[in-house]
Amino acid sequence: TDSLSDYTLSEFFEPAKIPSKQYDCSKYDCQDVSLLNPDVEYGELFDDRDNHVYRTLKLGDQVWMAQNLNYAADSSYCLGNDPANCDVYGRLYPWYVAVGKTLEECPQDSSECDLSADYIDDKKHVAGICPAGYHVPTDSDFIELGRYFGHEYNVETNNHMSYVAEYLLSPHKWYAVNENRFVAQRKYTNESGFTMLPSGGATRDKTGSWHFSVEMWGARYWTSSRNSDYMSCWGGSGIDEYVLLWVCELYGMYSLRCVK
């Protein structure tokens, strides 16, 4: 029966104990580390805007946040409007919020949004609402990450990471559909320490109301890449067992992982 329940709430779940080396979590707002991989060496990131502490991960020439951003920007939400979910999954953001714009500057019903004045380097990186020294990933950042994992785990990844999902997804929280019911996944190892969690997302209807997706099977993360036809994002699915780059809706609200 445990296979049909939340494994992280069962008697068999042992939360990862990864104490901070730099910050006293009784004084700082440390993001929950119980689902990270305790066998991986993480760095730490302090966000002085809200005294929040995150874990980071060096992967090849990149340094990524190992946890989703939980900065309480205006128009951001916790999954299902439950504050407890922010401690685990971070917050969900509309795209214009993630890149540091207003709705007037980047209307959700329009593909027009000029980020050129916000570029922080010649790679067209945008800091957005990421902590100081970090930026919203581009498509190229994600593709570079995929190449690193492809080399690390000796699999062919091309421009996506379908074949390395087991090394990135947490073994906890993910569910898949089997015979028309949700069943718990056990095959994900999170060997890399990247700890992708099913943080879900939301879409806005014509009345302006947000509708949250089921958090047990999917996750999407914003990139800053956008042209006249689409906004780019990337994510994973516990149903199809993939991680890849794809197109997201203008009216979507998803997670954000920042990269240094």
PDB file of C-alpha atoms in Angstrom:
ATOM      1  CA  THR A   1       0.000   0.000   0.000  1.00  0.00           C
ATOM      2  CA  ASP A   2       2.933   2.318   0.471  1.00  0.00           C
ATOM      3  CA  SER A   3       3.384   2.435  -3.317  1.00  0.00           C
ATOM      4  CA  LEU A   4       0.132   4.374  -3.576  1.00  0.00           C
ATOM      5  CA  SER A   5       0.995   6.883  -0.853  1.00  0.00           C
ATOM      6  CA  ASP A   6       3.488   9.718  -0.556  1.00  0.00           C
ATOM      7  CA  TYR A   7       6.768   7.900   0.060  1.00  0.00           C
ATOM      8  CA  THR A   8       8.226  10.955   1.815  1.00  0.00           C
ATOM      9  CA  LEU A   9       5.564  10.662   4.510  1.00  0.00           C
ATOM     10  CA  SER A  10       6.033   6.966   5.115  1.00  0.00           C
ATOM     11  CA  GLU A  11       8.018   5.293   7.877  1.00  0.00           C
ATOM     12  CA  PHE A  12      10.632   4.247   5.307  1.00  0.00           C
ATOM     13  CA  PHE A  13      11.617   7.777   4.286  1.00  0.00           C
ATOM     14  CA  GLU A  14      14.786   9.149   5.841  1.00  0.00           C
ATOM     15  CA  PRO A  15      15.224  12.898   5.238  1.00  0.00           C
ATOM     16  CA  ALA A  16      18.675  13.907   4.016  1.00  0.00           C
ATOM     17  CA  LYS A  17      20.670  15.589   6.748  1.00  0.00           C
ATOM     18  CA  ILE A  18      22.937  18.135   5.097  1.00  0.00           C
ATOM     19  CA  PRO A  19      23.777  20.822   7.660  1.00  0.00           C
ATOM     20  CA  SER A  20      24.832  24.227   6.394  1.00  0.00           C
ATOM     21  CA  LYS A  21      28.548  24.905   6.722  1.00  0.00           C
ATOM     22  CA  GLN A  22      28.222  28.674   6.502  1.00  0.00           C
ATOM     23  CA  TYR A  23      24.813  29.673   7.865  1.00  0.00           C
ATOM     24  CA  ASP A  24      22.902  29.060  11.078  1.00  0.00           C
ATOM     25  CA  CYS A  25      19.511  27.910   9.820  1.00  0.00           C
ATOM     26  CA  SER A  26      17.890  29.014  13.064  1.00  0.00           C
ATOM     27  CA  LYS A  27      18.742  32.573  12.024  1.00  0.00           C
ATOM     28  CA  TYR A  28      18.557  32.296   8.237  1.00  0.00           C
ATOM     29  CA  ASP A  29      15.746  31.014   6.032  1.00  0.00           C
ATOM     30  CA  CYS A  30      17.309  27.834   4.684  1.00  0.00           C
ATOM     31  CA  GLN A  31      15.473  26.026   1.912  1.00  0.00           C
ATOM     32  CA  ASP A  32      14.450  22.470   2.855  1.00  0.00           C
ATOM     33  CA  VAL A  33      17.285  20.021   2.069  1.00  0.00           C
ATOM     34  CA  SER A  34      15.518  16.782   3.081  1.00  0.00           C
ATOM     35  CA  LEU A  35      15.099  15.636  -0.538  1.00  0.00           C
ATOM     36  CA  LEU A  36      18.630  16.423  -1.747  1.00  0.00           C
ATOM     37  CA  ASN A  37      21.224  13.693  -2.300  1.00  0.00           C
ATOM     38  CA  PRO A  38      23.297  13.402   0.917  1.00  0.00           C
ATOM     39  CA  ASP A  39      26.156  11.777  -1.008  1.00  0.00           C
ATOM     40  CA  VAL A  40      26.743  14.877  -3.156  1.00  0.00           C
ATOM     41  CA  GLU A  41      28.921  17.833  -2.203  1.00  0.00           C
ATOM     42  CA  TYR A  42      26.805  20.983  -2.457  1.00  0.00           C
ATOM     43  CA  GLY A  43      27.817  24.613  -2.374  1.00  0.00           C
ATOM     44  CA  GLU A  44      25.731  27.329  -0.726  1.00  0.00           C
ATOM     45  CA  LEU A  45      24.117  30.505  -1.983  1.00  0.00           C
ATOM     46  CA  PHE A  46      22.914  33.332   0.258  1.00  0.00           C
ATOM     47  CA  ASP A  47      20.228  35.645  -1.100  1.00  0.00           C
ATOM     48  CA  ASP A  48      20.494  38.858   0.911  1.00  0.00           C
ATOM     49  CA  ARG A  49      17.117  40.096  -0.330  1.00  0.00           C
ATOM     50  CA  ASP A  50      15.266  37.772   2.032  1.00  0.00           C
ATOM     51  CA  ASN A  51      18.031  35.973   4.016  1.00  0.00           C
ATOM     52  CA  HIS A  52      17.300  32.797   2.101  1.00  0.00           C
ATOM     53  CA  VAL A  53      19.961  30.068   1.779  1.00  0.00           C
ATOM     54  CA  TYR A  54      20.029  27.613  -1.138  1.00  0.00           C
ATOM     55  CA  ARG A  55      22.315  24.730  -2.084  1.00  0.00           C
ATOM     56  CA  THR A  56      24.224  24.889  -5.363  1.00  0.00           C
ATOM     57  CA  LEU A  57      25.838  22.300  -7.605  1.00  0.00           C
ATOM     58  CA  LYS A  58      28.900  22.531  -9.877  1.00  0.00           C
ATOM     59  CA  LEU A  59      28.291  20.649 -13.105  1.00  0.00           C
ATOM     60  CA  GLY A  60      31.104  20.914 -15.629  1.00  0.00           C
ATOM     61  CA  ASP A  61      31.811  24.609 -16.174  1.00  0.00           C
ATOM     62  CA  GLN A  62      28.433  25.646 -14.781  1.00  0.00           C
ATOM     63  CA  VAL A  63      27.158  26.257 -11.257  1.00  0.00           C
ATOM     64  CA  TRP A  64      23.397  25.736 -10.876  1.00  0.00           C
ATOM     65  CA  MET A  65      21.049  26.214  -7.984  1.00  0.00           C
ATOM     66  CA  ALA A  66      20.251  22.724  -6.702  1.00  0.00           C
ATOM     67  CA  GLN A  67      16.862  23.980  -5.506  1.00  0.00           C
ATOM     68  CA  ASN A  68      14.102  26.025  -7.101  1.00  0.00           C
ATOM     69  CA  LEU A  69      14.024  29.741  -6.394  1.00  0.00           C
ATOM     70  CA  ASN A  70      11.743  30.694  -3.499  1.00  0.00           C
ATOM     71  CA  TYR A  71      11.957  34.485  -3.738  1.00  0.00           C
ATOM     72  CA  ALA A  72       8.553  36.026  -2.994  1.00  0.00           C
ATOM     73  CA  ALA A  73       8.333  38.355  -5.989  1.00  0.00           C
ATOM     74  CA  ASP A  74       5.029  40.057  -6.724  1.00  0.00           C
ATOM     75  CA  SER A  75       2.635  37.819  -8.682  1.00  0.00           C
ATOM     76  CA  SER A  76       4.439  34.627  -7.629  1.00  0.00           C
ATOM     77  CA  TYR A  77       2.649  31.740  -5.941  1.00  0.00           C
ATOM     78  CA  CYS A  78       3.212  28.585  -3.952  1.00  0.00           C
ATOM     79  CA  LEU A  79       1.904  25.439  -5.601  1.00  0.00           C
ATOM     80  CA  GLY A  80      -1.804  25.136  -4.868  1.00  0.00           C
ATOM     81  CA  ASN A  81      -1.578  28.391  -2.877  1.00  0.00           C
ATOM     82  CA  ASP A  82      -0.160  26.345   0.024  1.00  0.00           C
ATOM     83  CA  PRO A  83       2.820  28.134   1.691  1.00  0.00           C
ATOM     84  CA  ALA A  84       4.218  24.798   2.878  1.00  0.00           C
ATOM     85  CA  ASN A  85       4.839  23.824  -0.751  1.00  0.00           C
ATOM     86  CA  CYS A  86       7.220  26.751  -1.226  1.00  0.00           C
ATOM     87  CA  ASP A  87       9.636  25.234   1.311  1.00  0.00           C
ATOM     88  CA  VAL A  88       9.851  22.070  -0.777  1.00  0.00           C
ATOM     89  CA  TYR A  89       9.264  23.150  -4.385  1.00  0.00           C
ATOM     90  CA  GLY A  90      10.104  26.861  -4.394  1.00  0.00           C
ATOM     91  CA  ARG A  91       7.719  29.362  -5.955  1.00  0.00           C
ATOM     92  CA  LEU A  92       5.948  29.493  -9.327  1.00  0.00           C
ATOM     93  CA  TYR A  93       6.414  32.568 -11.532  1.00  0.00           C
ATOM     94  CA  PRO A  94       4.851  33.980 -14.675  1.00  0.00           C
ATOM     95  CA  TRP A  95       7.560  34.405 -17.325  1.00  0.00           C
ATOM     96  CA  TYR A  96       7.555  38.195 -17.208  1.00  0.00           C
ATOM     97  CA  VAL A  97       8.191  38.063 -13.440  1.00  0.00           C
ATOM     98  CA  ALA A  98      11.054  35.573 -13.829  1.00  0.00           C
ATOM     99  CA  VAL A  99      12.906  37.909 -16.225  1.00  0.00           C
ATOM    100  CA  GLY A 100      12.283  40.959 -14.052  1.00  0.00           C
ATOM    101  CA  LYS A 101       9.663  42.706 -16.157  1.00  0.00           C
ATOM    102  CA  THR A 102       6.173  44.017 -15.511  1.00  0.00           C
ATOM    103  CA  LEU A 103       3.033  42.748 -17.184  1.00  0.00           C
ATOM    104  CA  GLU A 104       2.800  46.055 -19.053  1.00  0.00           C
ATOM    105  CA  GLU A 105       6.317  45.573 -20.437  1.00  0.00           C
ATOM    106  CA  CYS A 106       5.748  41.935 -21.365  1.00  0.00           C
ATOM    107  CA  PRO A 107       2.003  41.245 -21.822  1.00  0.00           C
ATOM    108  CA  GLN A 108       1.134  37.577 -21.422  1.00  0.00           C
ATOM    109  CA  ASP A 109      -1.190  37.730 -24.408  1.00  0.00           C
ATOM    110  CA  SER A 110       1.554  39.051 -26.682  1.00  0.00           C
ATOM    111  CA  SER A 111       4.834  37.630 -27.920  1.00  0.00           C
ATOM    112  CA  GLU A 112       6.477  41.061 -27.836  1.00  0.00           C
ATOM    113  CA  CYS A 113       8.999  41.647 -25.052  1.00  0.00           C
ATOM    114  CA  ASP A 114      12.344  43.375 -25.479  1.00  0.00           C
ATOM    115  CA  LEU A 115      15.046  42.110 -23.091  1.00  0.00           C
ATOM    116  CA  SER A 116      18.005  43.647 -24.919  1.00  0.00           C
ATOM    117  CA  ALA A 117      18.438  46.414 -22.317  1.00  0.00           C
ATOM    118  CA  ASP A 118      18.645  43.763 -19.592  1.00  0.00           C
ATOM    119  CA  TYR A 119      21.524  41.697 -21.018  1.00  0.00           C
ATOM    120  CA  ILE A 120      24.358  41.418 -18.500  1.00  0.00           C
ATOM    121  CA  ASP A 121      26.942  39.970 -20.918  1.00  0.00           C
ATOM    122  CA  ASP A 122      27.550  39.124 -24.570  1.00  0.00           C
ATOM    123  CA  LYS A 123      25.774  35.781 -24.118  1.00  0.00           C
ATOM    124  CA  LYS A 124      22.489  37.667 -23.663  1.00  0.00           C
ATOM    125  CA  HIS A 125      22.012  36.472 -20.104  1.00  0.00           C
ATOM    126  CA  VAL A 126      19.300  38.177 -18.074  1.00  0.00           C
ATOM    127  CA  ALA A 127      19.561  38.397 -14.279  1.00  0.00           C
ATOM    128  CA  GLY A 128      15.792  38.677 -13.838  1.00  0.00           C
ATOM    129  CA  ILE A 129      14.801  37.886 -10.246  1.00  0.00           C
ATOM    130  CA  CYS A 130      17.727  35.546  -9.638  1.00  0.00           C
ATOM    131  CA  PRO A 131      20.063  36.180  -6.674  1.00  0.00           C
ATOM    132  CA  ALA A 132      23.086  38.410  -7.279  1.00  0.00           C
ATOM    133  CA  GLY A 133      25.668  36.732  -9.520  1.00  0.00           C
ATOM    134  CA  TYR A 134      23.107  34.362 -11.056  1.00  0.00           C
ATOM    135  CA  HIS A 135      20.874  34.622 -14.119  1.00  0.00           C
ATOM    136  CA  VAL A 136      17.809  33.088 -15.730  1.00  0.00           C
ATOM    137  CA  PRO A 137      19.045  30.188 -17.904  1.00  0.00           C
ATOM    138  CA  THR A 138      18.955  30.460 -21.687  1.00  0.00           C
ATOM    139  CA  ASP A 139      18.325  27.607 -24.103  1.00  0.00           C
ATOM    140  CA  SER A 140      22.101  27.454 -24.577  1.00  0.00           C
ATOM    141  CA  ASP A 141      22.699  27.061 -20.838  1.00  0.00           C
ATOM    142  CA  PHE A 142      20.339  24.115 -20.774  1.00  0.00           C
ATOM    143  CA  ILE A 143      21.894  22.506 -23.851  1.00  0.00           C
ATOM    144  CA  GLU A 144      25.352  22.851 -22.273  1.00  0.00           C
ATOM    145  CA  LEU A 145      24.013  21.143 -19.161  1.00  0.00           C
ATOM    146  CA  GLY A 146      22.639  18.326 -21.317  1.00  0.00           C
ATOM    147  CA  ARG A 147      26.000  17.826 -22.997  1.00  0.00           C
ATOM    148  CA  TYR A 148      27.701  17.612 -19.615  1.00  0.00           C
ATOM    149  CA  PHE A 149      25.273  14.973 -18.366  1.00  0.00           C
ATOM    150  CA  GLY A 150      25.522  13.075 -21.636  1.00  0.00           C
ATOM    151  CA  HIS A 151      29.285  12.859 -21.241  1.00  0.00           C
ATOM    152  CA  GLU A 152      29.078  12.144 -17.502  1.00  0.00           C
ATOM    153  CA  TYR A 153      26.668   9.224 -17.910  1.00  0.00           C
ATOM    154  CA  ASN A 154      27.796   8.087 -21.355  1.00  0.00           C
ATOM    155  CA  VAL A 155      24.465   8.566 -23.099  1.00  0.00           C
ATOM    156  CA  GLU A 156      23.470  10.388 -26.271  1.00  0.00           C
ATOM    157  CA  THR A 157      21.536  13.526 -25.351  1.00  0.00           C
ATOM    158  CA  ASN A 158      21.668  15.790 -28.448  1.00  0.00           C
ATOM    159  CA  ASN A 159      19.594  18.881 -27.587  1.00  0.00           C
ATOM    160  CA  HIS A 160      17.639  17.319 -24.744  1.00  0.00           C
ATOM    161  CA  MET A 161      18.291  15.063 -21.789  1.00  0.00           C
ATOM    162  CA  SER A 162      15.665  12.345 -22.104  1.00  0.00           C
ATOM    163  CA  TYR A 163      18.097   9.571 -21.330  1.00  0.00           C
ATOM    164  CA  VAL A 164      19.528  11.070 -18.148  1.00  0.00           C
ATOM    165  CA  ALA A 165      16.232  11.702 -16.324  1.00  0.00           C
ATOM    166  CA  GLU A 166      16.928   8.966 -13.790  1.00  0.00           C
ATOM    167  CA  TYR A 167      20.078  10.793 -12.641  1.00  0.00           C
ATOM    168  CA  LEU A 168      18.343  14.189 -12.220  1.00  0.00           C
ATOM    169  CA  LEU A 169      14.893  13.402 -10.821  1.00  0.00           C
ATOM    170  CA  SER A 170      14.479  12.904  -7.107  1.00  0.00           C
ATOM    171  CA  PRO A 171      13.425   9.369  -6.080  1.00  0.00           C
ATOM    172  CA  HIS A 172      10.783  11.046  -3.896  1.00  0.00           C
ATOM    173  CA  LYS A 173       7.507  12.764  -4.775  1.00  0.00           C
ATOM    174  CA  TRP A 174       7.416  11.651  -8.431  1.00  0.00           C
ATOM    175  CA  TYR A 175       4.441   9.607  -9.573  1.00  0.00           C
ATOM    176  CA  ALA A 176       3.401   8.109 -12.896  1.00  0.00           C
ATOM    177  CA  VAL A 177       0.130   6.880 -14.341  1.00  0.00           C
ATOM    178  CA  ASN A 178      -0.230   3.108 -14.471  1.00  0.00           C
ATOM    179  CA  GLU A 179      -3.534   1.497 -15.406  1.00  0.00           C
ATOM    180  CA  ASN A 180      -5.296   4.828 -14.937  1.00  0.00           C
ATOM    181  CA  ARG A 181      -4.037   5.436 -11.428  1.00  0.00           C
ATOM    182  CA  PHE A 182      -1.083   7.201  -9.866  1.00  0.00           C
ATOM    183  CA  VAL A 183       1.673   4.947  -8.587  1.00  0.00           C
ATOM    184  CA  ALA A 184       4.892   5.967  -6.869  1.00  0.00           C
ATOM    185  CA  GLN A 185       8.143   5.969  -8.842  1.00  0.00           C
ATOM    186  CA  ARG A 186      11.270   4.304  -7.456  1.00  0.00           C
ATOM    187  CA  LYS A 187      13.587   4.238 -10.475  1.00  0.00           C
ATOM    188  CA  TYR A 188      14.958   7.782 -10.139  1.00  0.00           C
ATOM    189  CA  THR A 189      18.297   7.955  -8.333  1.00  0.00           C
ATOM    190  CA  ASN A 190      19.174  11.690  -8.336  1.00  0.00           C
ATOM    191  CA  GLU A 191      22.780  10.562  -8.607  1.00  0.00           C
ATOM    192  CA  SER A 192      23.778  13.968  -9.971  1.00  0.00           C
ATOM    193  CA  GLY A 193      22.305  15.796  -6.991  1.00  0.00           C
ATOM    194  CA  PHE A 194      20.274  18.071  -9.257  1.00  0.00           C
ATOM    195  CA  THR A 195      17.121  17.004  -7.411  1.00  0.00           C
ATOM    196  CA  MET A 196      14.372  17.777  -9.896  1.00  0.00           C
ATOM    197  CA  LEU A 197      11.050  17.711  -8.031  1.00  0.00           C
ATOM    198  CA  PRO A 198       7.515  17.618  -9.464  1.00  0.00           C
ATOM    199  CA  SER A 199       6.863  21.288  -8.760  1.00  0.00           C
ATOM    200  CA  GLY A 200       3.904  21.434 -11.130  1.00  0.00           C
ATOM    201  CA  GLY A 201       2.762  24.721 -12.599  1.00  0.00           C
ATOM    202  CA  ALA A 202      -0.296  26.778 -13.368  1.00  0.00           C
ATOM    203  CA  THR A 203      -2.112  28.349 -16.311  1.00  0.00           C
ATOM    204  CA  ARG A 204      -4.330  31.415 -16.314  1.00  0.00           C
ATOM    205  CA  ASP A 205      -7.767  31.316 -17.933  1.00  0.00           C
ATOM    206  CA  LYS A 206      -9.525  34.201 -19.682  1.00  0.00           C
ATOM    207  CA  THR A 207     -11.039  35.373 -16.390  1.00  0.00           C
ATOM    208  CA  GLY A 208      -7.574  35.799 -14.857  1.00  0.00           C
ATOM    209  CA  SER A 209      -7.860  32.819 -12.491  1.00  0.00           C
ATOM    210  CA  TRP A 210      -4.898  30.478 -12.008  1.00  0.00           C
ATOM    211  CA  HIS A 211      -5.368  26.718 -12.311  1.00  0.00           C
ATOM    212  CA  PHE A 212      -2.632  24.601 -10.717  1.00  0.00           C
ATOM    213  CA  SER A 213      -1.481  21.342 -12.283  1.00  0.00           C
ATOM    214  CA  VAL A 214      -1.033  18.078 -10.392  1.00  0.00           C
ATOM    215  CA  GLU A 215       2.364  18.303  -8.749  1.00  0.00           C
ATOM    216  CA  MET A 216       3.083  14.579  -8.612  1.00  0.00           C
ATOM    217  CA  TRP A 217       4.079  14.043 -12.242  1.00  0.00           C
ATOM    218  CA  GLY A 218       5.535  17.143 -13.856  1.00  0.00           C
ATOM    219  CA  ALA A 219       7.861  20.127 -13.567  1.00  0.00           C
ATOM    220  CA  ARG A 220       8.716  23.002 -15.865  1.00  0.00           C
ATOM    221  CA  TYR A 221      11.419  25.637 -15.533  1.00  0.00           C
ATOM    222  CA  TRP A 222      11.651  28.958 -17.345  1.00  0.00           C
ATOM    223  CA  THR A 223      14.451  30.055 -19.632  1.00  0.00           C
ATOM    224  CA  SER A 224      14.867  33.672 -20.756  1.00  0.00           C
ATOM    225  CA  SER A 225      14.765  32.645 -24.426  1.00  0.00           C
ATOM    226  CA  ARG A 226      11.775  33.989 -26.299  1.00  0.00           C
ATOM    227  CA  ASN A 227      11.030  35.044 -29.862  1.00  0.00           C
ATOM    228  CA  SER A 228       7.964  36.070 -31.826  1.00  0.00           C
ATOM    229  CA  ASP A 229       6.554  32.551 -31.763  1.00  0.00           C
ATOM    230  CA  TYR A 230       7.201  31.044 -28.352  1.00  0.00           C
ATOM    231  CA  MET A 231       8.670  31.200 -24.874  1.00  0.00           C
ATOM    232  CA  SER A 232      11.107  28.454 -24.038  1.00  0.00           C
ATOM    233  CA  CYS A 233      11.156  26.295 -20.923  1.00  0.00           C
ATOM    234  CA  TRP A 234      12.495  22.930 -19.877  1.00  0.00           C
ATOM    235  CA  GLY A 235      11.336  20.270 -17.514  1.00  0.00           C
ATOM    236  CA  GLY A 236      10.661  16.653 -16.682  1.00  0.00           C
ATOM    237  CA  SER A 237       7.802  14.211 -16.464  1.00  0.00           C
ATOM    238  CA  GLY A 238       7.339  11.250 -14.157  1.00  0.00           C
ATOM    239  CA  ILE A 239       4.905   9.750 -16.644  1.00  0.00           C
ATOM    240  CA  ASP A 240       7.153   9.748 -19.704  1.00  0.00           C
ATOM    241  CA  GLU A 241      10.428   9.636 -17.765  1.00  0.00           C
ATOM    242  CA  TYR A 242      12.100  12.482 -19.640  1.00  0.00           C
ATOM    243  CA  VAL A 243      13.881  15.772 -19.191  1.00  0.00           C
ATOM    244  CA  LEU A 244      13.906  18.062 -22.222  1.00  0.00           C
ATOM    245  CA  LEU A 245      13.656  21.532 -23.716  1.00  0.00           C
ATOM    246  CA  TRP A 246      10.246  22.552 -25.008  1.00  0.00           C
ATOM    247  CA  VAL A 247       7.774  25.375 -25.583  1.00  0.00           C
ATOM    248  CA  CYS A 248       5.662  26.859 -22.785  1.00  0.00           C
ATOM    249  CA  GLU A 249       2.420  28.780 -22.871  1.00  0.00           C
ATOM    250  CA  LEU A 250       2.375  32.572 -22.624  1.00  0.00           C
ATOM    251  CA  TYR A 251      -0.148  32.153 -19.827  1.00  0.00           C
ATOM    252  CA  GLY A 252       1.933  29.679 -17.843  1.00  0.00           C
ATOM    253  CA  MET A 253       3.435  29.940 -14.367  1.00  0.00           C
ATOM    254  CA  TYR A 254       6.386  27.691 -13.625  1.00  0.00           C
ATOM    255  CA  SER A 255       9.509  27.205 -11.496  1.00  0.00           C
ATOM    256  CA  LEU A 256      12.881  28.872 -11.868  1.00  0.00           C
ATOM    257  CA  ARG A 257      16.387  27.433 -11.467  1.00  0.00           C
ATOM    258  CA  CYS A 258      19.109  30.054 -11.724  1.00  0.00           C
ATOM    259  CA  VAL A 259      22.640  29.477 -12.995  1.00  0.00           C
ATOM    260  CA  LYS A 260      25.833  31.357 -12.064  1.00  0.00           C
TER     261      LYS A 260
END
